[in-house]
């Protein structure tokens, strides 16, 4: 199907449509099993036309992962004028809610997708790096050293895991958010190691 509402899709609209289809399919299909033929069929186009928009399957999967990462960063952006404490809470709340609302998609793309290709690993790694910097800035550490960044990245991995395990554990969303904030205070309170001579 090359038209929508009686008009042809532009190149960008078609690319967006194909990426959105990939995101939806990954809610039920393992990342490694995502079929280009299936995506093309659902879009009503040929496989060769899909490759006109994305030269290789790797390019297509990369676009899907980038779109998922961009969405995570958009929903966890701190609103302008938010206080530091409220900013930290806003980031954690948005991340936990997103993971729990889009659990299958998050696991399929952010967890599984990163293991498929080193380039995809870099995209997801950059997302975690950006989230960690946002959190550190919100707690008053705008220029973190390697230790603070490492500890925050570890804490962030714990938040993701807690959000994913909460339902199985019977924990309410509010408990996951509050526990994550308490854990962050502990991590951010760890003194910097002394400088080596």
mmCIF file of C-alpha atoms in Angstrom:
data_model
loop_
_atom_site.group_PDB
_atom_site.id
_atom_site.type_symbol
_atom_site.label_atom_id
_atom_site.label_comp_id
_atom_site.label_asym_id
_atom_site.label_seq_id
_atom_site.Cartn_x
_atom_site.Cartn_y
_atom_site.Cartn_z
ATOM 1 C CA UNK A 1 0.000 0.000 0.000
ATOM 2 C CA UNK A 2 1.772 3.138 -1.157
ATOM 3 C CA UNK A 3 -0.911 5.666 -0.284
ATOM 4 C CA UNK A 4 -2.599 6.819 2.869
ATOM 5 C CA UNK A 5 -5.777 8.866 2.819
ATOM 6 C CA UNK A 6 -5.504 9.102 -0.972
ATOM 7 C CA UNK A 7 -1.892 10.332 -1.177
ATOM 8 C CA UNK A 8 1.512 8.749 -1.563
ATOM 9 C CA UNK A 9 3.701 8.501 1.494
ATOM 10 C CA UNK A 10 6.825 10.641 1.432
ATOM 11 C CA UNK A 11 10.189 8.926 1.909
ATOM 12 C CA UNK A 12 10.330 9.965 5.573
ATOM 13 C CA UNK A 13 6.720 8.903 6.226
ATOM 14 C CA UNK A 14 7.421 5.486 4.680
ATOM 15 C CA UNK A 15 10.592 5.045 6.731
ATOM 16 C CA UNK A 16 8.684 6.012 9.868
ATOM 17 C CA UNK A 17 5.885 3.585 8.994
ATOM 18 C CA UNK A 18 8.358 0.738 8.516
ATOM 19 C CA UNK A 19 10.187 1.484 11.778
ATOM 20 C CA UNK A 20 6.868 1.652 13.671
ATOM 21 C CA UNK A 21 5.887 -1.727 12.221
ATOM 22 C CA UNK A 22 9.201 -3.150 13.406
ATOM 23 C CA UNK A 23 8.649 -1.786 16.909
ATOM 24 C CA UNK A 24 5.188 -3.373 17.047
ATOM 25 C CA UNK A 25 6.357 -6.712 15.700
ATOM 26 C CA UNK A 26 9.129 -6.891 18.283
ATOM 27 C CA UNK A 27 6.513 -7.017 21.025
ATOM 28 C CA UNK A 28 5.763 -10.604 19.935
ATOM 29 C CA UNK A 29 8.755 -11.671 17.821
ATOM 30 C CA UNK A 30 12.320 -12.181 19.125
ATOM 31 C CA UNK A 31 14.732 -9.564 17.774
ATOM 32 C CA UNK A 32 16.843 -12.102 15.886
ATOM 33 C CA UNK A 33 13.690 -13.538 14.266
ATOM 34 C CA UNK A 34 12.309 -10.268 12.936
ATOM 35 C CA UNK A 35 11.496 -10.923 9.278
ATOM 36 C CA UNK A 36 12.035 -8.246 6.648
ATOM 37 C CA UNK A 37 9.492 -10.084 4.475
ATOM 38 C CA UNK A 38 6.909 -9.856 7.261
ATOM 39 C CA UNK A 39 7.543 -6.135 7.765
ATOM 40 C CA UNK A 40 7.253 -5.488 4.020
ATOM 41 C CA UNK A 41 4.049 -7.546 3.756
ATOM 42 C CA UNK A 42 2.431 -5.688 6.639
ATOM 43 C CA UNK A 43 3.392 -2.377 5.029
ATOM 44 C CA UNK A 44 1.929 -3.543 1.723
ATOM 45 C CA UNK A 45 5.207 -3.182 -0.154
ATOM 46 C CA UNK A 46 7.738 -5.537 -1.690
ATOM 47 C CA UNK A 47 10.912 -6.686 0.061
ATOM 48 C CA UNK A 48 12.967 -4.885 -2.595
ATOM 49 C CA UNK A 49 11.126 -1.626 -1.933
ATOM 50 C CA UNK A 50 11.857 -1.932 1.790
ATOM 51 C CA UNK A 51 15.539 -2.217 0.892
ATOM 52 C CA UNK A 52 15.147 1.002 -1.075
ATOM 53 C CA UNK A 53 14.533 2.759 2.261
ATOM 54 C CA UNK A 54 16.977 0.655 4.318
ATOM 55 C CA UNK A 55 19.888 -0.786 2.267
ATOM 56 C CA UNK A 56 20.409 -3.789 4.590
ATOM 57 C CA UNK A 57 18.571 -5.609 7.360
ATOM 58 C CA UNK A 58 21.200 -4.275 9.748
ATOM 59 C CA UNK A 59 20.329 -0.699 8.679
ATOM 60 C CA UNK A 60 16.662 -1.421 9.293
ATOM 61 C CA UNK A 61 17.243 -2.969 12.723
ATOM 62 C CA UNK A 62 19.518 -0.046 13.592
ATOM 63 C CA UNK A 63 16.724 2.402 12.715
ATOM 64 C CA UNK A 64 14.288 0.445 14.903
ATOM 65 C CA UNK A 65 16.685 0.462 17.873
ATOM 66 C CA UNK A 66 17.454 4.193 17.387
ATOM 67 C CA UNK A 67 13.728 4.985 17.344
ATOM 68 C CA UNK A 68 13.200 3.027 20.575
ATOM 69 C CA UNK A 69 16.165 4.765 22.245
ATOM 70 C CA UNK A 70 14.980 8.208 21.107
ATOM 71 C CA UNK A 71 11.572 7.476 22.593
ATOM 72 C CA UNK A 72 13.071 6.457 25.959
ATOM 73 C CA UNK A 73 15.151 9.658 26.031
ATOM 74 C CA UNK A 74 12.107 11.772 25.094
ATOM 75 C CA UNK A 75 9.885 10.381 27.849
ATOM 76 C CA UNK A 76 12.622 10.721 30.480
ATOM 77 C CA UNK A 77 13.523 14.321 29.610
ATOM 78 C CA UNK A 78 13.183 16.642 32.609
ATOM 79 C CA UNK A 79 10.660 19.438 32.006
ATOM 80 C CA UNK A 80 12.139 22.961 31.883
ATOM 81 C CA UNK A 81 12.178 24.721 35.256
ATOM 82 C CA UNK A 82 11.878 21.512 37.324
ATOM 83 C CA UNK A 83 13.674 21.549 40.676
ATOM 84 C CA UNK A 84 16.608 19.189 41.218
ATOM 85 C CA UNK A 85 14.746 16.745 43.497
ATOM 86 C CA UNK A 86 11.658 16.792 41.302
ATOM 87 C CA UNK A 87 13.872 16.316 38.237
ATOM 88 C CA UNK A 88 15.407 13.157 39.658
ATOM 89 C CA UNK A 89 11.989 11.804 40.575
ATOM 90 C CA UNK A 90 10.653 12.711 37.115
ATOM 91 C CA UNK A 91 13.430 10.750 35.374
ATOM 92 C CA UNK A 92 13.025 7.660 37.557
ATOM 93 C CA UNK A 93 9.223 7.733 37.425
ATOM 94 C CA UNK A 94 9.135 8.118 33.646
ATOM 95 C CA UNK A 95 11.686 5.334 33.126
ATOM 96 C CA UNK A 96 9.972 2.837 35.449
ATOM 97 C CA UNK A 97 6.536 3.583 33.991
ATOM 98 C CA UNK A 98 7.839 3.258 30.438
ATOM 99 C CA UNK A 99 9.585 -0.053 31.111
ATOM 100 C CA UNK A 100 6.532 -1.516 32.824
ATOM 101 C CA UNK A 101 4.070 -0.251 30.206
ATOM 102 C CA UNK A 102 6.236 -1.427 27.290
ATOM 103 C CA UNK A 103 7.885 -4.369 28.998
ATOM 104 C CA UNK A 104 8.017 -6.775 26.030
ATOM 105 C CA UNK A 105 9.162 -4.054 23.655
ATOM 106 C CA UNK A 106 11.835 -2.834 26.071
ATOM 107 C CA UNK A 107 13.216 -6.321 26.601
ATOM 108 C CA UNK A 108 13.091 -7.136 22.872
ATOM 109 C CA UNK A 109 14.824 -3.975 21.702
ATOM 110 C CA UNK A 110 16.938 -2.558 24.501
ATOM 111 C CA UNK A 111 17.986 -5.899 25.979
ATOM 112 C CA UNK A 112 17.980 -8.349 23.049
ATOM 113 C CA UNK A 113 18.725 -5.902 20.246
ATOM 114 C CA UNK A 114 21.968 -4.764 21.758
ATOM 115 C CA UNK A 115 23.391 -8.280 21.639
ATOM 116 C CA UNK A 116 22.774 -8.665 17.895
ATOM 117 C CA UNK A 117 25.311 -6.183 16.609
ATOM 118 C CA UNK A 118 28.130 -4.063 18.103
ATOM 119 C CA UNK A 119 26.690 -0.960 16.406
ATOM 120 C CA UNK A 120 23.345 -1.510 18.155
ATOM 121 C CA UNK A 121 25.183 -2.065 21.421
ATOM 122 C CA UNK A 122 26.722 1.401 20.993
ATOM 123 C CA UNK A 123 23.294 3.000 20.486
ATOM 124 C CA UNK A 124 21.901 1.446 23.675
ATOM 125 C CA UNK A 125 25.115 2.238 25.551
ATOM 126 C CA UNK A 126 24.801 5.895 24.503
ATOM 127 C CA UNK A 127 21.234 5.940 25.823
ATOM 128 C CA UNK A 128 22.356 4.624 29.227
ATOM 129 C CA UNK A 129 25.206 7.144 29.259
ATOM 130 C CA UNK A 130 22.802 10.029 28.548
ATOM 131 C CA UNK A 131 20.337 8.848 31.201
ATOM 132 C CA UNK A 132 23.149 8.554 33.747
ATOM 133 C CA UNK A 133 24.379 12.085 33.000
ATOM 134 C CA UNK A 134 20.820 13.422 33.363
ATOM 135 C CA UNK A 135 20.406 11.733 36.721
ATOM 136 C CA UNK A 136 23.788 12.960 37.957
ATOM 137 C CA UNK A 137 23.026 16.506 36.863
ATOM 138 C CA UNK A 138 19.676 16.347 38.658
ATOM 139 C CA UNK A 139 21.450 15.452 41.922
ATOM 140 C CA UNK A 140 23.988 18.240 41.530
ATOM 141 C CA UNK A 141 26.850 16.453 39.778
ATOM 142 C CA UNK A 142 27.027 18.179 36.382
ATOM 143 C CA UNK A 143 30.579 17.071 35.595
ATOM 144 C CA UNK A 144 30.969 13.524 36.979
ATOM 145 C CA UNK A 145 34.199 11.615 37.165
ATOM 146 C CA UNK A 146 34.524 8.001 36.027
ATOM 147 C CA UNK A 147 33.624 6.563 39.454
ATOM 148 C CA UNK A 148 30.377 8.533 39.757
ATOM 149 C CA UNK A 149 29.441 7.620 36.212
ATOM 150 C CA UNK A 150 30.221 3.941 36.746
ATOM 151 C CA UNK A 151 28.188 3.779 39.957
ATOM 152 C CA UNK A 152 25.263 5.600 38.368
ATOM 153 C CA UNK A 153 25.311 3.286 35.360
ATOM 154 C CA UNK A 154 25.228 0.320 37.759
ATOM 155 C CA UNK A 155 22.354 1.909 39.668
ATOM 156 C CA UNK A 156 20.490 2.514 36.394
ATOM 157 C CA UNK A 157 20.837 -1.166 35.463
ATOM 158 C CA UNK A 158 19.314 -1.975 38.860
ATOM 159 C CA UNK A 159 16.359 0.356 38.203
ATOM 160 C CA UNK A 160 15.695 -1.362 34.878
ATOM 161 C CA UNK A 161 15.884 -4.793 36.490
ATOM 162 C CA UNK A 162 13.619 -3.776 39.385
ATOM 163 C CA UNK A 163 11.052 -2.357 36.973
ATOM 164 C CA UNK A 164 11.084 -5.606 34.978
ATOM 165 C CA UNK A 165 10.897 -7.872 38.038
ATOM 166 C CA UNK A 166 8.340 -5.862 40.014
ATOM 167 C CA UNK A 167 5.233 -7.474 38.549
ATOM 168 C CA UNK A 168 6.543 -10.988 39.196
ATOM 169 C CA UNK A 169 7.521 -9.953 42.722
ATOM 170 C CA UNK A 170 4.166 -8.323 43.418
ATOM 171 C CA UNK A 171 5.741 -4.903 44.050
ATOM 172 C CA UNK A 172 3.716 -1.782 43.292
ATOM 173 C CA UNK A 173 5.197 0.736 40.889
ATOM 174 C CA UNK A 174 5.483 3.363 43.647
ATOM 175 C CA UNK A 175 7.669 1.011 45.697
ATOM 176 C CA UNK A 176 10.034 0.482 42.754
ATOM 177 C CA UNK A 177 10.311 4.254 42.232
ATOM 178 C CA UNK A 178 10.877 5.060 45.923
ATOM 179 C CA UNK A 179 13.386 2.216 46.357
ATOM 180 C CA UNK A 180 15.289 3.408 43.299
ATOM 181 C CA UNK A 181 15.483 6.948 44.674
ATOM 182 C CA UNK A 182 16.709 5.693 48.057
ATOM 183 C CA UNK A 183 19.352 3.546 46.338
ATOM 184 C CA UNK A 184 20.474 6.550 44.279
ATOM 185 C CA UNK A 185 20.993 8.601 47.430
ATOM 186 C CA UNK A 186 23.232 5.817 48.767
ATOM 187 C CA UNK A 187 25.219 5.632 45.531
ATOM 188 C CA UNK A 188 25.613 9.393 45.223
ATOM 189 C CA UNK A 189 26.811 9.606 48.834
ATOM 190 C CA UNK A 190 29.805 7.331 48.265
ATOM 191 C CA UNK A 191 32.928 9.513 48.556
ATOM 192 C CA UNK A 192 35.274 9.839 45.618
ATOM 193 C CA UNK A 193 38.421 7.715 45.903
ATOM 194 C CA UNK A 194 41.560 9.655 46.834
ATOM 195 C CA UNK A 195 43.708 10.807 43.934
ATOM 196 C CA UNK A 196 46.634 8.506 43.295
ATOM 197 C CA UNK A 197 50.058 10.135 43.607
#
